[in-house]
Short mmCIF file of C-alpha atoms in Angstrom, two decimals:
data_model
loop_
_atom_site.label_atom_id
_atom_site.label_comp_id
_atom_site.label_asym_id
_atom_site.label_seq_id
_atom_site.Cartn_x
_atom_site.Cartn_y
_atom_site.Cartn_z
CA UNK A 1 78.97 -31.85 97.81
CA UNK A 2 76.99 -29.14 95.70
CA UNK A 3 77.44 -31.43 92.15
CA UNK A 4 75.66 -34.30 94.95
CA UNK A 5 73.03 -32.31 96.12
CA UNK A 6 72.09 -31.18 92.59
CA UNK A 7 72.36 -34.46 91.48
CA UNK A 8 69.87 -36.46 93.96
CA UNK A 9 67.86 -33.01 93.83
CA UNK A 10 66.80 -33.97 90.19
CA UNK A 11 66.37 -37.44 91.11
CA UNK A 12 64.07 -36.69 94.00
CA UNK A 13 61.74 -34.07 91.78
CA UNK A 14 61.81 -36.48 88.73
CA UNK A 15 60.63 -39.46 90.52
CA UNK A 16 57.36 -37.32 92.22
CA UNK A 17 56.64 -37.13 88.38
CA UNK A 18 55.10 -40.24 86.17
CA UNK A 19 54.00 -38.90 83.05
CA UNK A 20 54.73 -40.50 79.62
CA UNK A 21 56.57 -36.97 78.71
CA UNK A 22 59.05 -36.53 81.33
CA UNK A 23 61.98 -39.35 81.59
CA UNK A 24 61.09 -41.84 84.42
CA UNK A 25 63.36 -41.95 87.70
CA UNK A 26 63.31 -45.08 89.06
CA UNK A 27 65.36 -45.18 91.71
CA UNK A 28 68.28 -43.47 93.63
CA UNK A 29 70.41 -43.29 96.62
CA UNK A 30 74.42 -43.85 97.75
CA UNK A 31 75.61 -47.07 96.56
CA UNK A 32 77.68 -49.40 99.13
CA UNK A 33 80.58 -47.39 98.24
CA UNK A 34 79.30 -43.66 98.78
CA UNK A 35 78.61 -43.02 95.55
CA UNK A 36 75.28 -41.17 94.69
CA UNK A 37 73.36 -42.73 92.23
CA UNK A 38 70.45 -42.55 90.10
CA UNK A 39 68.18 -44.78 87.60
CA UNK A 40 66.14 -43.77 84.56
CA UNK A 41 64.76 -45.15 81.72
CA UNK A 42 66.98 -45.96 78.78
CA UNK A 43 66.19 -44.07 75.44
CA UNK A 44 67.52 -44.41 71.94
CA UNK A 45 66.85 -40.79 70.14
CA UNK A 46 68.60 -37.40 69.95
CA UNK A 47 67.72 -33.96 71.85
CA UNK A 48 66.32 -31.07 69.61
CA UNK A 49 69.32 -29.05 69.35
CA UNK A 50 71.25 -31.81 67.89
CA UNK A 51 68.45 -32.04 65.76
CA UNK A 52 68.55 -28.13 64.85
CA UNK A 53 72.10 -28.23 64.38
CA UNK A 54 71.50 -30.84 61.68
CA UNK A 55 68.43 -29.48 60.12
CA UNK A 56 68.04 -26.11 61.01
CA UNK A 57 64.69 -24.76 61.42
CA UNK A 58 61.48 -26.81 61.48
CA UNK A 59 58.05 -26.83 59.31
CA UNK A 60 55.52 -25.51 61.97
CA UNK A 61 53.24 -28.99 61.66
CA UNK A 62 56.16 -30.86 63.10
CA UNK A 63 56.67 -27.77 65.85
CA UNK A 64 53.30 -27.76 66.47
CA UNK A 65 53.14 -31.75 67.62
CA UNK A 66 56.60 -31.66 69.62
CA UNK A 67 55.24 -28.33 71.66
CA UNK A 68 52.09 -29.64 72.20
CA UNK A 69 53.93 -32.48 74.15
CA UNK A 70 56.27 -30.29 75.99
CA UNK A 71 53.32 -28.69 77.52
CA UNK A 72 51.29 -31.35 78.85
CA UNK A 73 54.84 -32.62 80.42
CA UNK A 74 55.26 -28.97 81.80
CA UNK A 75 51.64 -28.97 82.79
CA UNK A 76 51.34 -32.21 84.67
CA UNK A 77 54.63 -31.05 86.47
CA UNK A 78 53.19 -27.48 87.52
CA UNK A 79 50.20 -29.59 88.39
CA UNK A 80 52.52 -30.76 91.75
CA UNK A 81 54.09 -27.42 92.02
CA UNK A 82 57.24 -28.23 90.19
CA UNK A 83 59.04 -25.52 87.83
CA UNK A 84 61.34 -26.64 85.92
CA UNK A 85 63.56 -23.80 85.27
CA UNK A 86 66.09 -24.84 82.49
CA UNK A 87 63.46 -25.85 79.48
CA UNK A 88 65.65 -25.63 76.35
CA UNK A 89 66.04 -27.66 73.18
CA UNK A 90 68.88 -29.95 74.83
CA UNK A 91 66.24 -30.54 77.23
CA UNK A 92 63.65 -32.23 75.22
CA UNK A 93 64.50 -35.34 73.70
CA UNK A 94 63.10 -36.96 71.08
CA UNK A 95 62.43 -41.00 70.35
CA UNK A 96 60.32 -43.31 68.21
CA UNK A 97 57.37 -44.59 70.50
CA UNK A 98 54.65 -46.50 68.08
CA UNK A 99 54.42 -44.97 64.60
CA UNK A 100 55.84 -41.41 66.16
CA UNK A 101 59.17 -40.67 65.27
CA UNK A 102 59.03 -37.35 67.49
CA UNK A 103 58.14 -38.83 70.55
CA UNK A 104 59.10 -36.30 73.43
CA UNK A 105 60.52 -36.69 76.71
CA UNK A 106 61.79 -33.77 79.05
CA UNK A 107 64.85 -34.42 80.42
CA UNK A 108 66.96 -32.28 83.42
CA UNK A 109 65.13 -31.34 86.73
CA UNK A 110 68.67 -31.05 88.13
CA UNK A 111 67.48 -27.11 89.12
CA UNK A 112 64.10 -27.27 89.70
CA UNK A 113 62.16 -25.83 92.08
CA UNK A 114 59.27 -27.39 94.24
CA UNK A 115 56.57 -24.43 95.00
CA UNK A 116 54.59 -24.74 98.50
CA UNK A 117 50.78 -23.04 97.17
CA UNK A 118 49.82 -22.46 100.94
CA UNK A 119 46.15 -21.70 99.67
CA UNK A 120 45.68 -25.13 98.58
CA UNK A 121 45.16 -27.53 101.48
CA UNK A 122 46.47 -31.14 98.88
CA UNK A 123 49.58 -28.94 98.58
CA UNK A 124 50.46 -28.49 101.77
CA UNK A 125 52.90 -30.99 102.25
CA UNK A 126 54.94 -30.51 99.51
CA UNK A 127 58.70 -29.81 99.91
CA UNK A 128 60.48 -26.56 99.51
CA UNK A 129 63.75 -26.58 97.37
CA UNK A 130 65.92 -23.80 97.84
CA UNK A 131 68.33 -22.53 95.92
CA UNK A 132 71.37 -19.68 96.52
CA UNK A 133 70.61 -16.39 96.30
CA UNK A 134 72.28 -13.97 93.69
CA UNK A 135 73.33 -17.44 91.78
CA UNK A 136 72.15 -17.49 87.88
CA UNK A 137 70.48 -20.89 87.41
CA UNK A 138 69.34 -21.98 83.86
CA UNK A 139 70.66 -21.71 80.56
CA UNK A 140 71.08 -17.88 79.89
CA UNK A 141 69.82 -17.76 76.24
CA UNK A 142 66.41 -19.32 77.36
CA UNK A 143 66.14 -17.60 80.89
CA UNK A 144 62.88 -15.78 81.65
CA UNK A 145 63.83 -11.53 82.66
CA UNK A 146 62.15 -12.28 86.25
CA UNK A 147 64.95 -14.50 86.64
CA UNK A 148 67.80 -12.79 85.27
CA UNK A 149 66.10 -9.85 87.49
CA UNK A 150 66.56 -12.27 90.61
CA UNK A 151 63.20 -11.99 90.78
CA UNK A 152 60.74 -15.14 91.95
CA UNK A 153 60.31 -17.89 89.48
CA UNK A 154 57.08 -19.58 88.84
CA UNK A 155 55.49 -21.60 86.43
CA UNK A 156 55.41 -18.70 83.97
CA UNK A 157 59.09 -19.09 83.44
CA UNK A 158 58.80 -22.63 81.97
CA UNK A 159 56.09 -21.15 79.30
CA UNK A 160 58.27 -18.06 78.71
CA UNK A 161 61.57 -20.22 77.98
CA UNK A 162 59.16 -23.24 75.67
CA UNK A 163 58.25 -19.85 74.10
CA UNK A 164 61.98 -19.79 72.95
CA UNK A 165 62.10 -23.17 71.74
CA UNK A 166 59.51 -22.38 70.01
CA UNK A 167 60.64 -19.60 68.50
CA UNK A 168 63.76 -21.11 67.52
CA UNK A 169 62.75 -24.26 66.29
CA UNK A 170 60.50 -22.08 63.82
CA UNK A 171 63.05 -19.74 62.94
CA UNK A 172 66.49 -21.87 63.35
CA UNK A 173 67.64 -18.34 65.44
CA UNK A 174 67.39 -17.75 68.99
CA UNK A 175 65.53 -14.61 69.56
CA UNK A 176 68.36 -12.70 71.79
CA UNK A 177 72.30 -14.01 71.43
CA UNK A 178 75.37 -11.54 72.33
CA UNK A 179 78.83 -12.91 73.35
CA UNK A 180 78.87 -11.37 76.32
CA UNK A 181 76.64 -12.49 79.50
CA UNK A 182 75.72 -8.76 80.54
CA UNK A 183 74.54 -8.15 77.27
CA UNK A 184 72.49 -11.07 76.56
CA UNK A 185 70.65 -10.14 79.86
CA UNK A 186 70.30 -7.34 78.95
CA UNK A 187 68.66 -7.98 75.80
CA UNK A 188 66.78 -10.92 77.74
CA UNK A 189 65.13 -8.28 80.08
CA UNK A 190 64.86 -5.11 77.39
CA UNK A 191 65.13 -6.16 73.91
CA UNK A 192 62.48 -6.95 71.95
CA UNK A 193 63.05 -10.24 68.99
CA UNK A 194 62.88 -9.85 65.71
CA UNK A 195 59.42 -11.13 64.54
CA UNK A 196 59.57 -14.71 63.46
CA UNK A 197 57.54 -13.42 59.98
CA UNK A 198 60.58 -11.46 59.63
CA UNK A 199 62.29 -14.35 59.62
CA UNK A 200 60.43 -16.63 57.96
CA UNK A 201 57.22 -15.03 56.12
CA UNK A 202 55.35 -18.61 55.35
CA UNK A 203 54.58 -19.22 59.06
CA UNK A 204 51.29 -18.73 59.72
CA UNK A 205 50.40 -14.97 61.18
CA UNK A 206 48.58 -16.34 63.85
CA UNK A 207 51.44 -17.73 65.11
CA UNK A 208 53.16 -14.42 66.00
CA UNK A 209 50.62 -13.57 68.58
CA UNK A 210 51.00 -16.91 70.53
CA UNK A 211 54.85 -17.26 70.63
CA UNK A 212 55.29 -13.37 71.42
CA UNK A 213 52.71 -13.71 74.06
CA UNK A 214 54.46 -16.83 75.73
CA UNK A 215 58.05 -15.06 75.52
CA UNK A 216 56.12 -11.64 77.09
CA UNK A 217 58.85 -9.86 79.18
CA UNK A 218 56.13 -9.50 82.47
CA UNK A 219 55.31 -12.76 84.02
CA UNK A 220 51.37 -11.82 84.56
CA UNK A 221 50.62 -11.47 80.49
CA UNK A 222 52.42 -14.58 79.33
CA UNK A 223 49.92 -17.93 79.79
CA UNK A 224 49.87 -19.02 82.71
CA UNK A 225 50.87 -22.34 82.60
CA UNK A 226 51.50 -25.16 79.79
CA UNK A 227 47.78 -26.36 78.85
CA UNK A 228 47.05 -22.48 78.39
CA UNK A 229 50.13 -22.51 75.92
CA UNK A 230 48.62 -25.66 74.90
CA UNK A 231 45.18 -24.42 73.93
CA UNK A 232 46.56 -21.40 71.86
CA UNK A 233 48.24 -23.29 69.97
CA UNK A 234 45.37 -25.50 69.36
CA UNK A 235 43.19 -22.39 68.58
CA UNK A 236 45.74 -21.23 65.81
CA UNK A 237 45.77 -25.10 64.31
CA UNK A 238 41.78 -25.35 64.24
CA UNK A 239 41.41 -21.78 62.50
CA UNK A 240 44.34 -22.74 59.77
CA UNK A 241 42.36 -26.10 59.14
CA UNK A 242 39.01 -24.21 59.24
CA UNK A 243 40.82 -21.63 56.43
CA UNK A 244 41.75 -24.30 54.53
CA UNK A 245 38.76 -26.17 54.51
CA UNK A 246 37.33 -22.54 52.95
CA UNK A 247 39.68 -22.47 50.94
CA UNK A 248 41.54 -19.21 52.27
CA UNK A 249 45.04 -20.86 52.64
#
């Protein structure tokens, strides 16, 4: 019955979202037979971590373009209060659509969570999805700390965990791993990653500041929500074209 719940629980936040990023949800119920169902639409492609597995990390003009998509998905979600709580590279999943070849669609809203604002009046109807308390939802290696603290999730958690993907799809290296779970949350809510330039010194510098302050261990400096991750890394693209255009880079 809990597989079911989670199930038509994804189905039912998916389909309250039409955006050209996020996989449509068509429709879904019980069949005849009892058997929960769902609908989406079909796509031919392959998620980013298959896609890191195969190619390892990723020049940061490609990154760039497949972020910037993420976000406005994330965004128009958080626009009707829904968090989606388990961004991660499996998650995003990439197609040909026109002449783009890394055409994004977020995939997964199996765990995530509709927010009531009760200050906003055209909000006030929305549902509440609960979830147990004391169970770990999400993929661990891309969990925000306010999570693995138990603590409330918002749409800060989605930015902090795209700051991951970001991270790794820059680096090829997740910024905290440890074989044990205790340890990886602990690293997750006290450890501080290796810069990427550490990593990989031909990524642009400004790039440091925007990643580190999406994947910022307290909720209230991180960006808010995905079109402020969106706009810094606009910012950082305009002043590397503006260098080059001086001739700087």
């Amino acid at each position: 019955p809990e597989i079911v719940a989670r199930f038509l629980q994804e189905a039912r936040t998916a389909s309250m979202l039409h955006h050209e990023h996020i996989v449509d949800i068509t429709d879904f119920g019980y069949t005849k037979q009892g058997l929960a169902f769902l609908t989406m639409e079909y796509l031919e492609g392959e998620d980013l971590a298959t896609l890191l597995a195969r190619e390892g990390r990723q020049p940061w003009t490609r990154v760039r373009r497949m972020i910037l998509q993420v976000c406005r998905a994330l965004d128009a979600a958080q626009e009707k209060g829904i968090v989606h709580r388990d961004m991660k590279p499996d998650n995003c999943f990439r197609i040909k659509r026109g002449g783009n070849h890394d055409f994004i669609k977020i995939l997964d809203f199996g765990i995530a969570k509709v927010i009531v604002d009760g200050q906003n009046p055209n909000r006030a109807d929305r549902p509440k999805m609960a979830t147990e308390a004391g169970t770990l939802l999400g993929t661990p290696e891309y969990m925000a700390p306010e999570i693995a603290r138990d603590q409330k999730a918002d749409a800060r958690v989605d930015v902090y965990s795209l700051g991951i993907v970001m991270y790794e799809l820059l680096t090829g290296h997740r910024p905290f791993r440890a074989g044990a779970l205790a340890k990886l949350l602990h690293a997750i809510v006290y450890a501080t990653p290796a810069p990427m330039l550490s990593l990989r010194p031909e990524l642009p510098a400004e790039l440091e500041n925007v990643v580190a302050m999406a994947m910022h261990k307290e909720p209230e400096k991180r960006y808010p929500n995905g079109a402020e991750f969106a706009n810094a890394i606009a910012r950082v693209h305009a002043q590397l074209r503006k260098g080059a255009d001086r001739g700087d880079r």
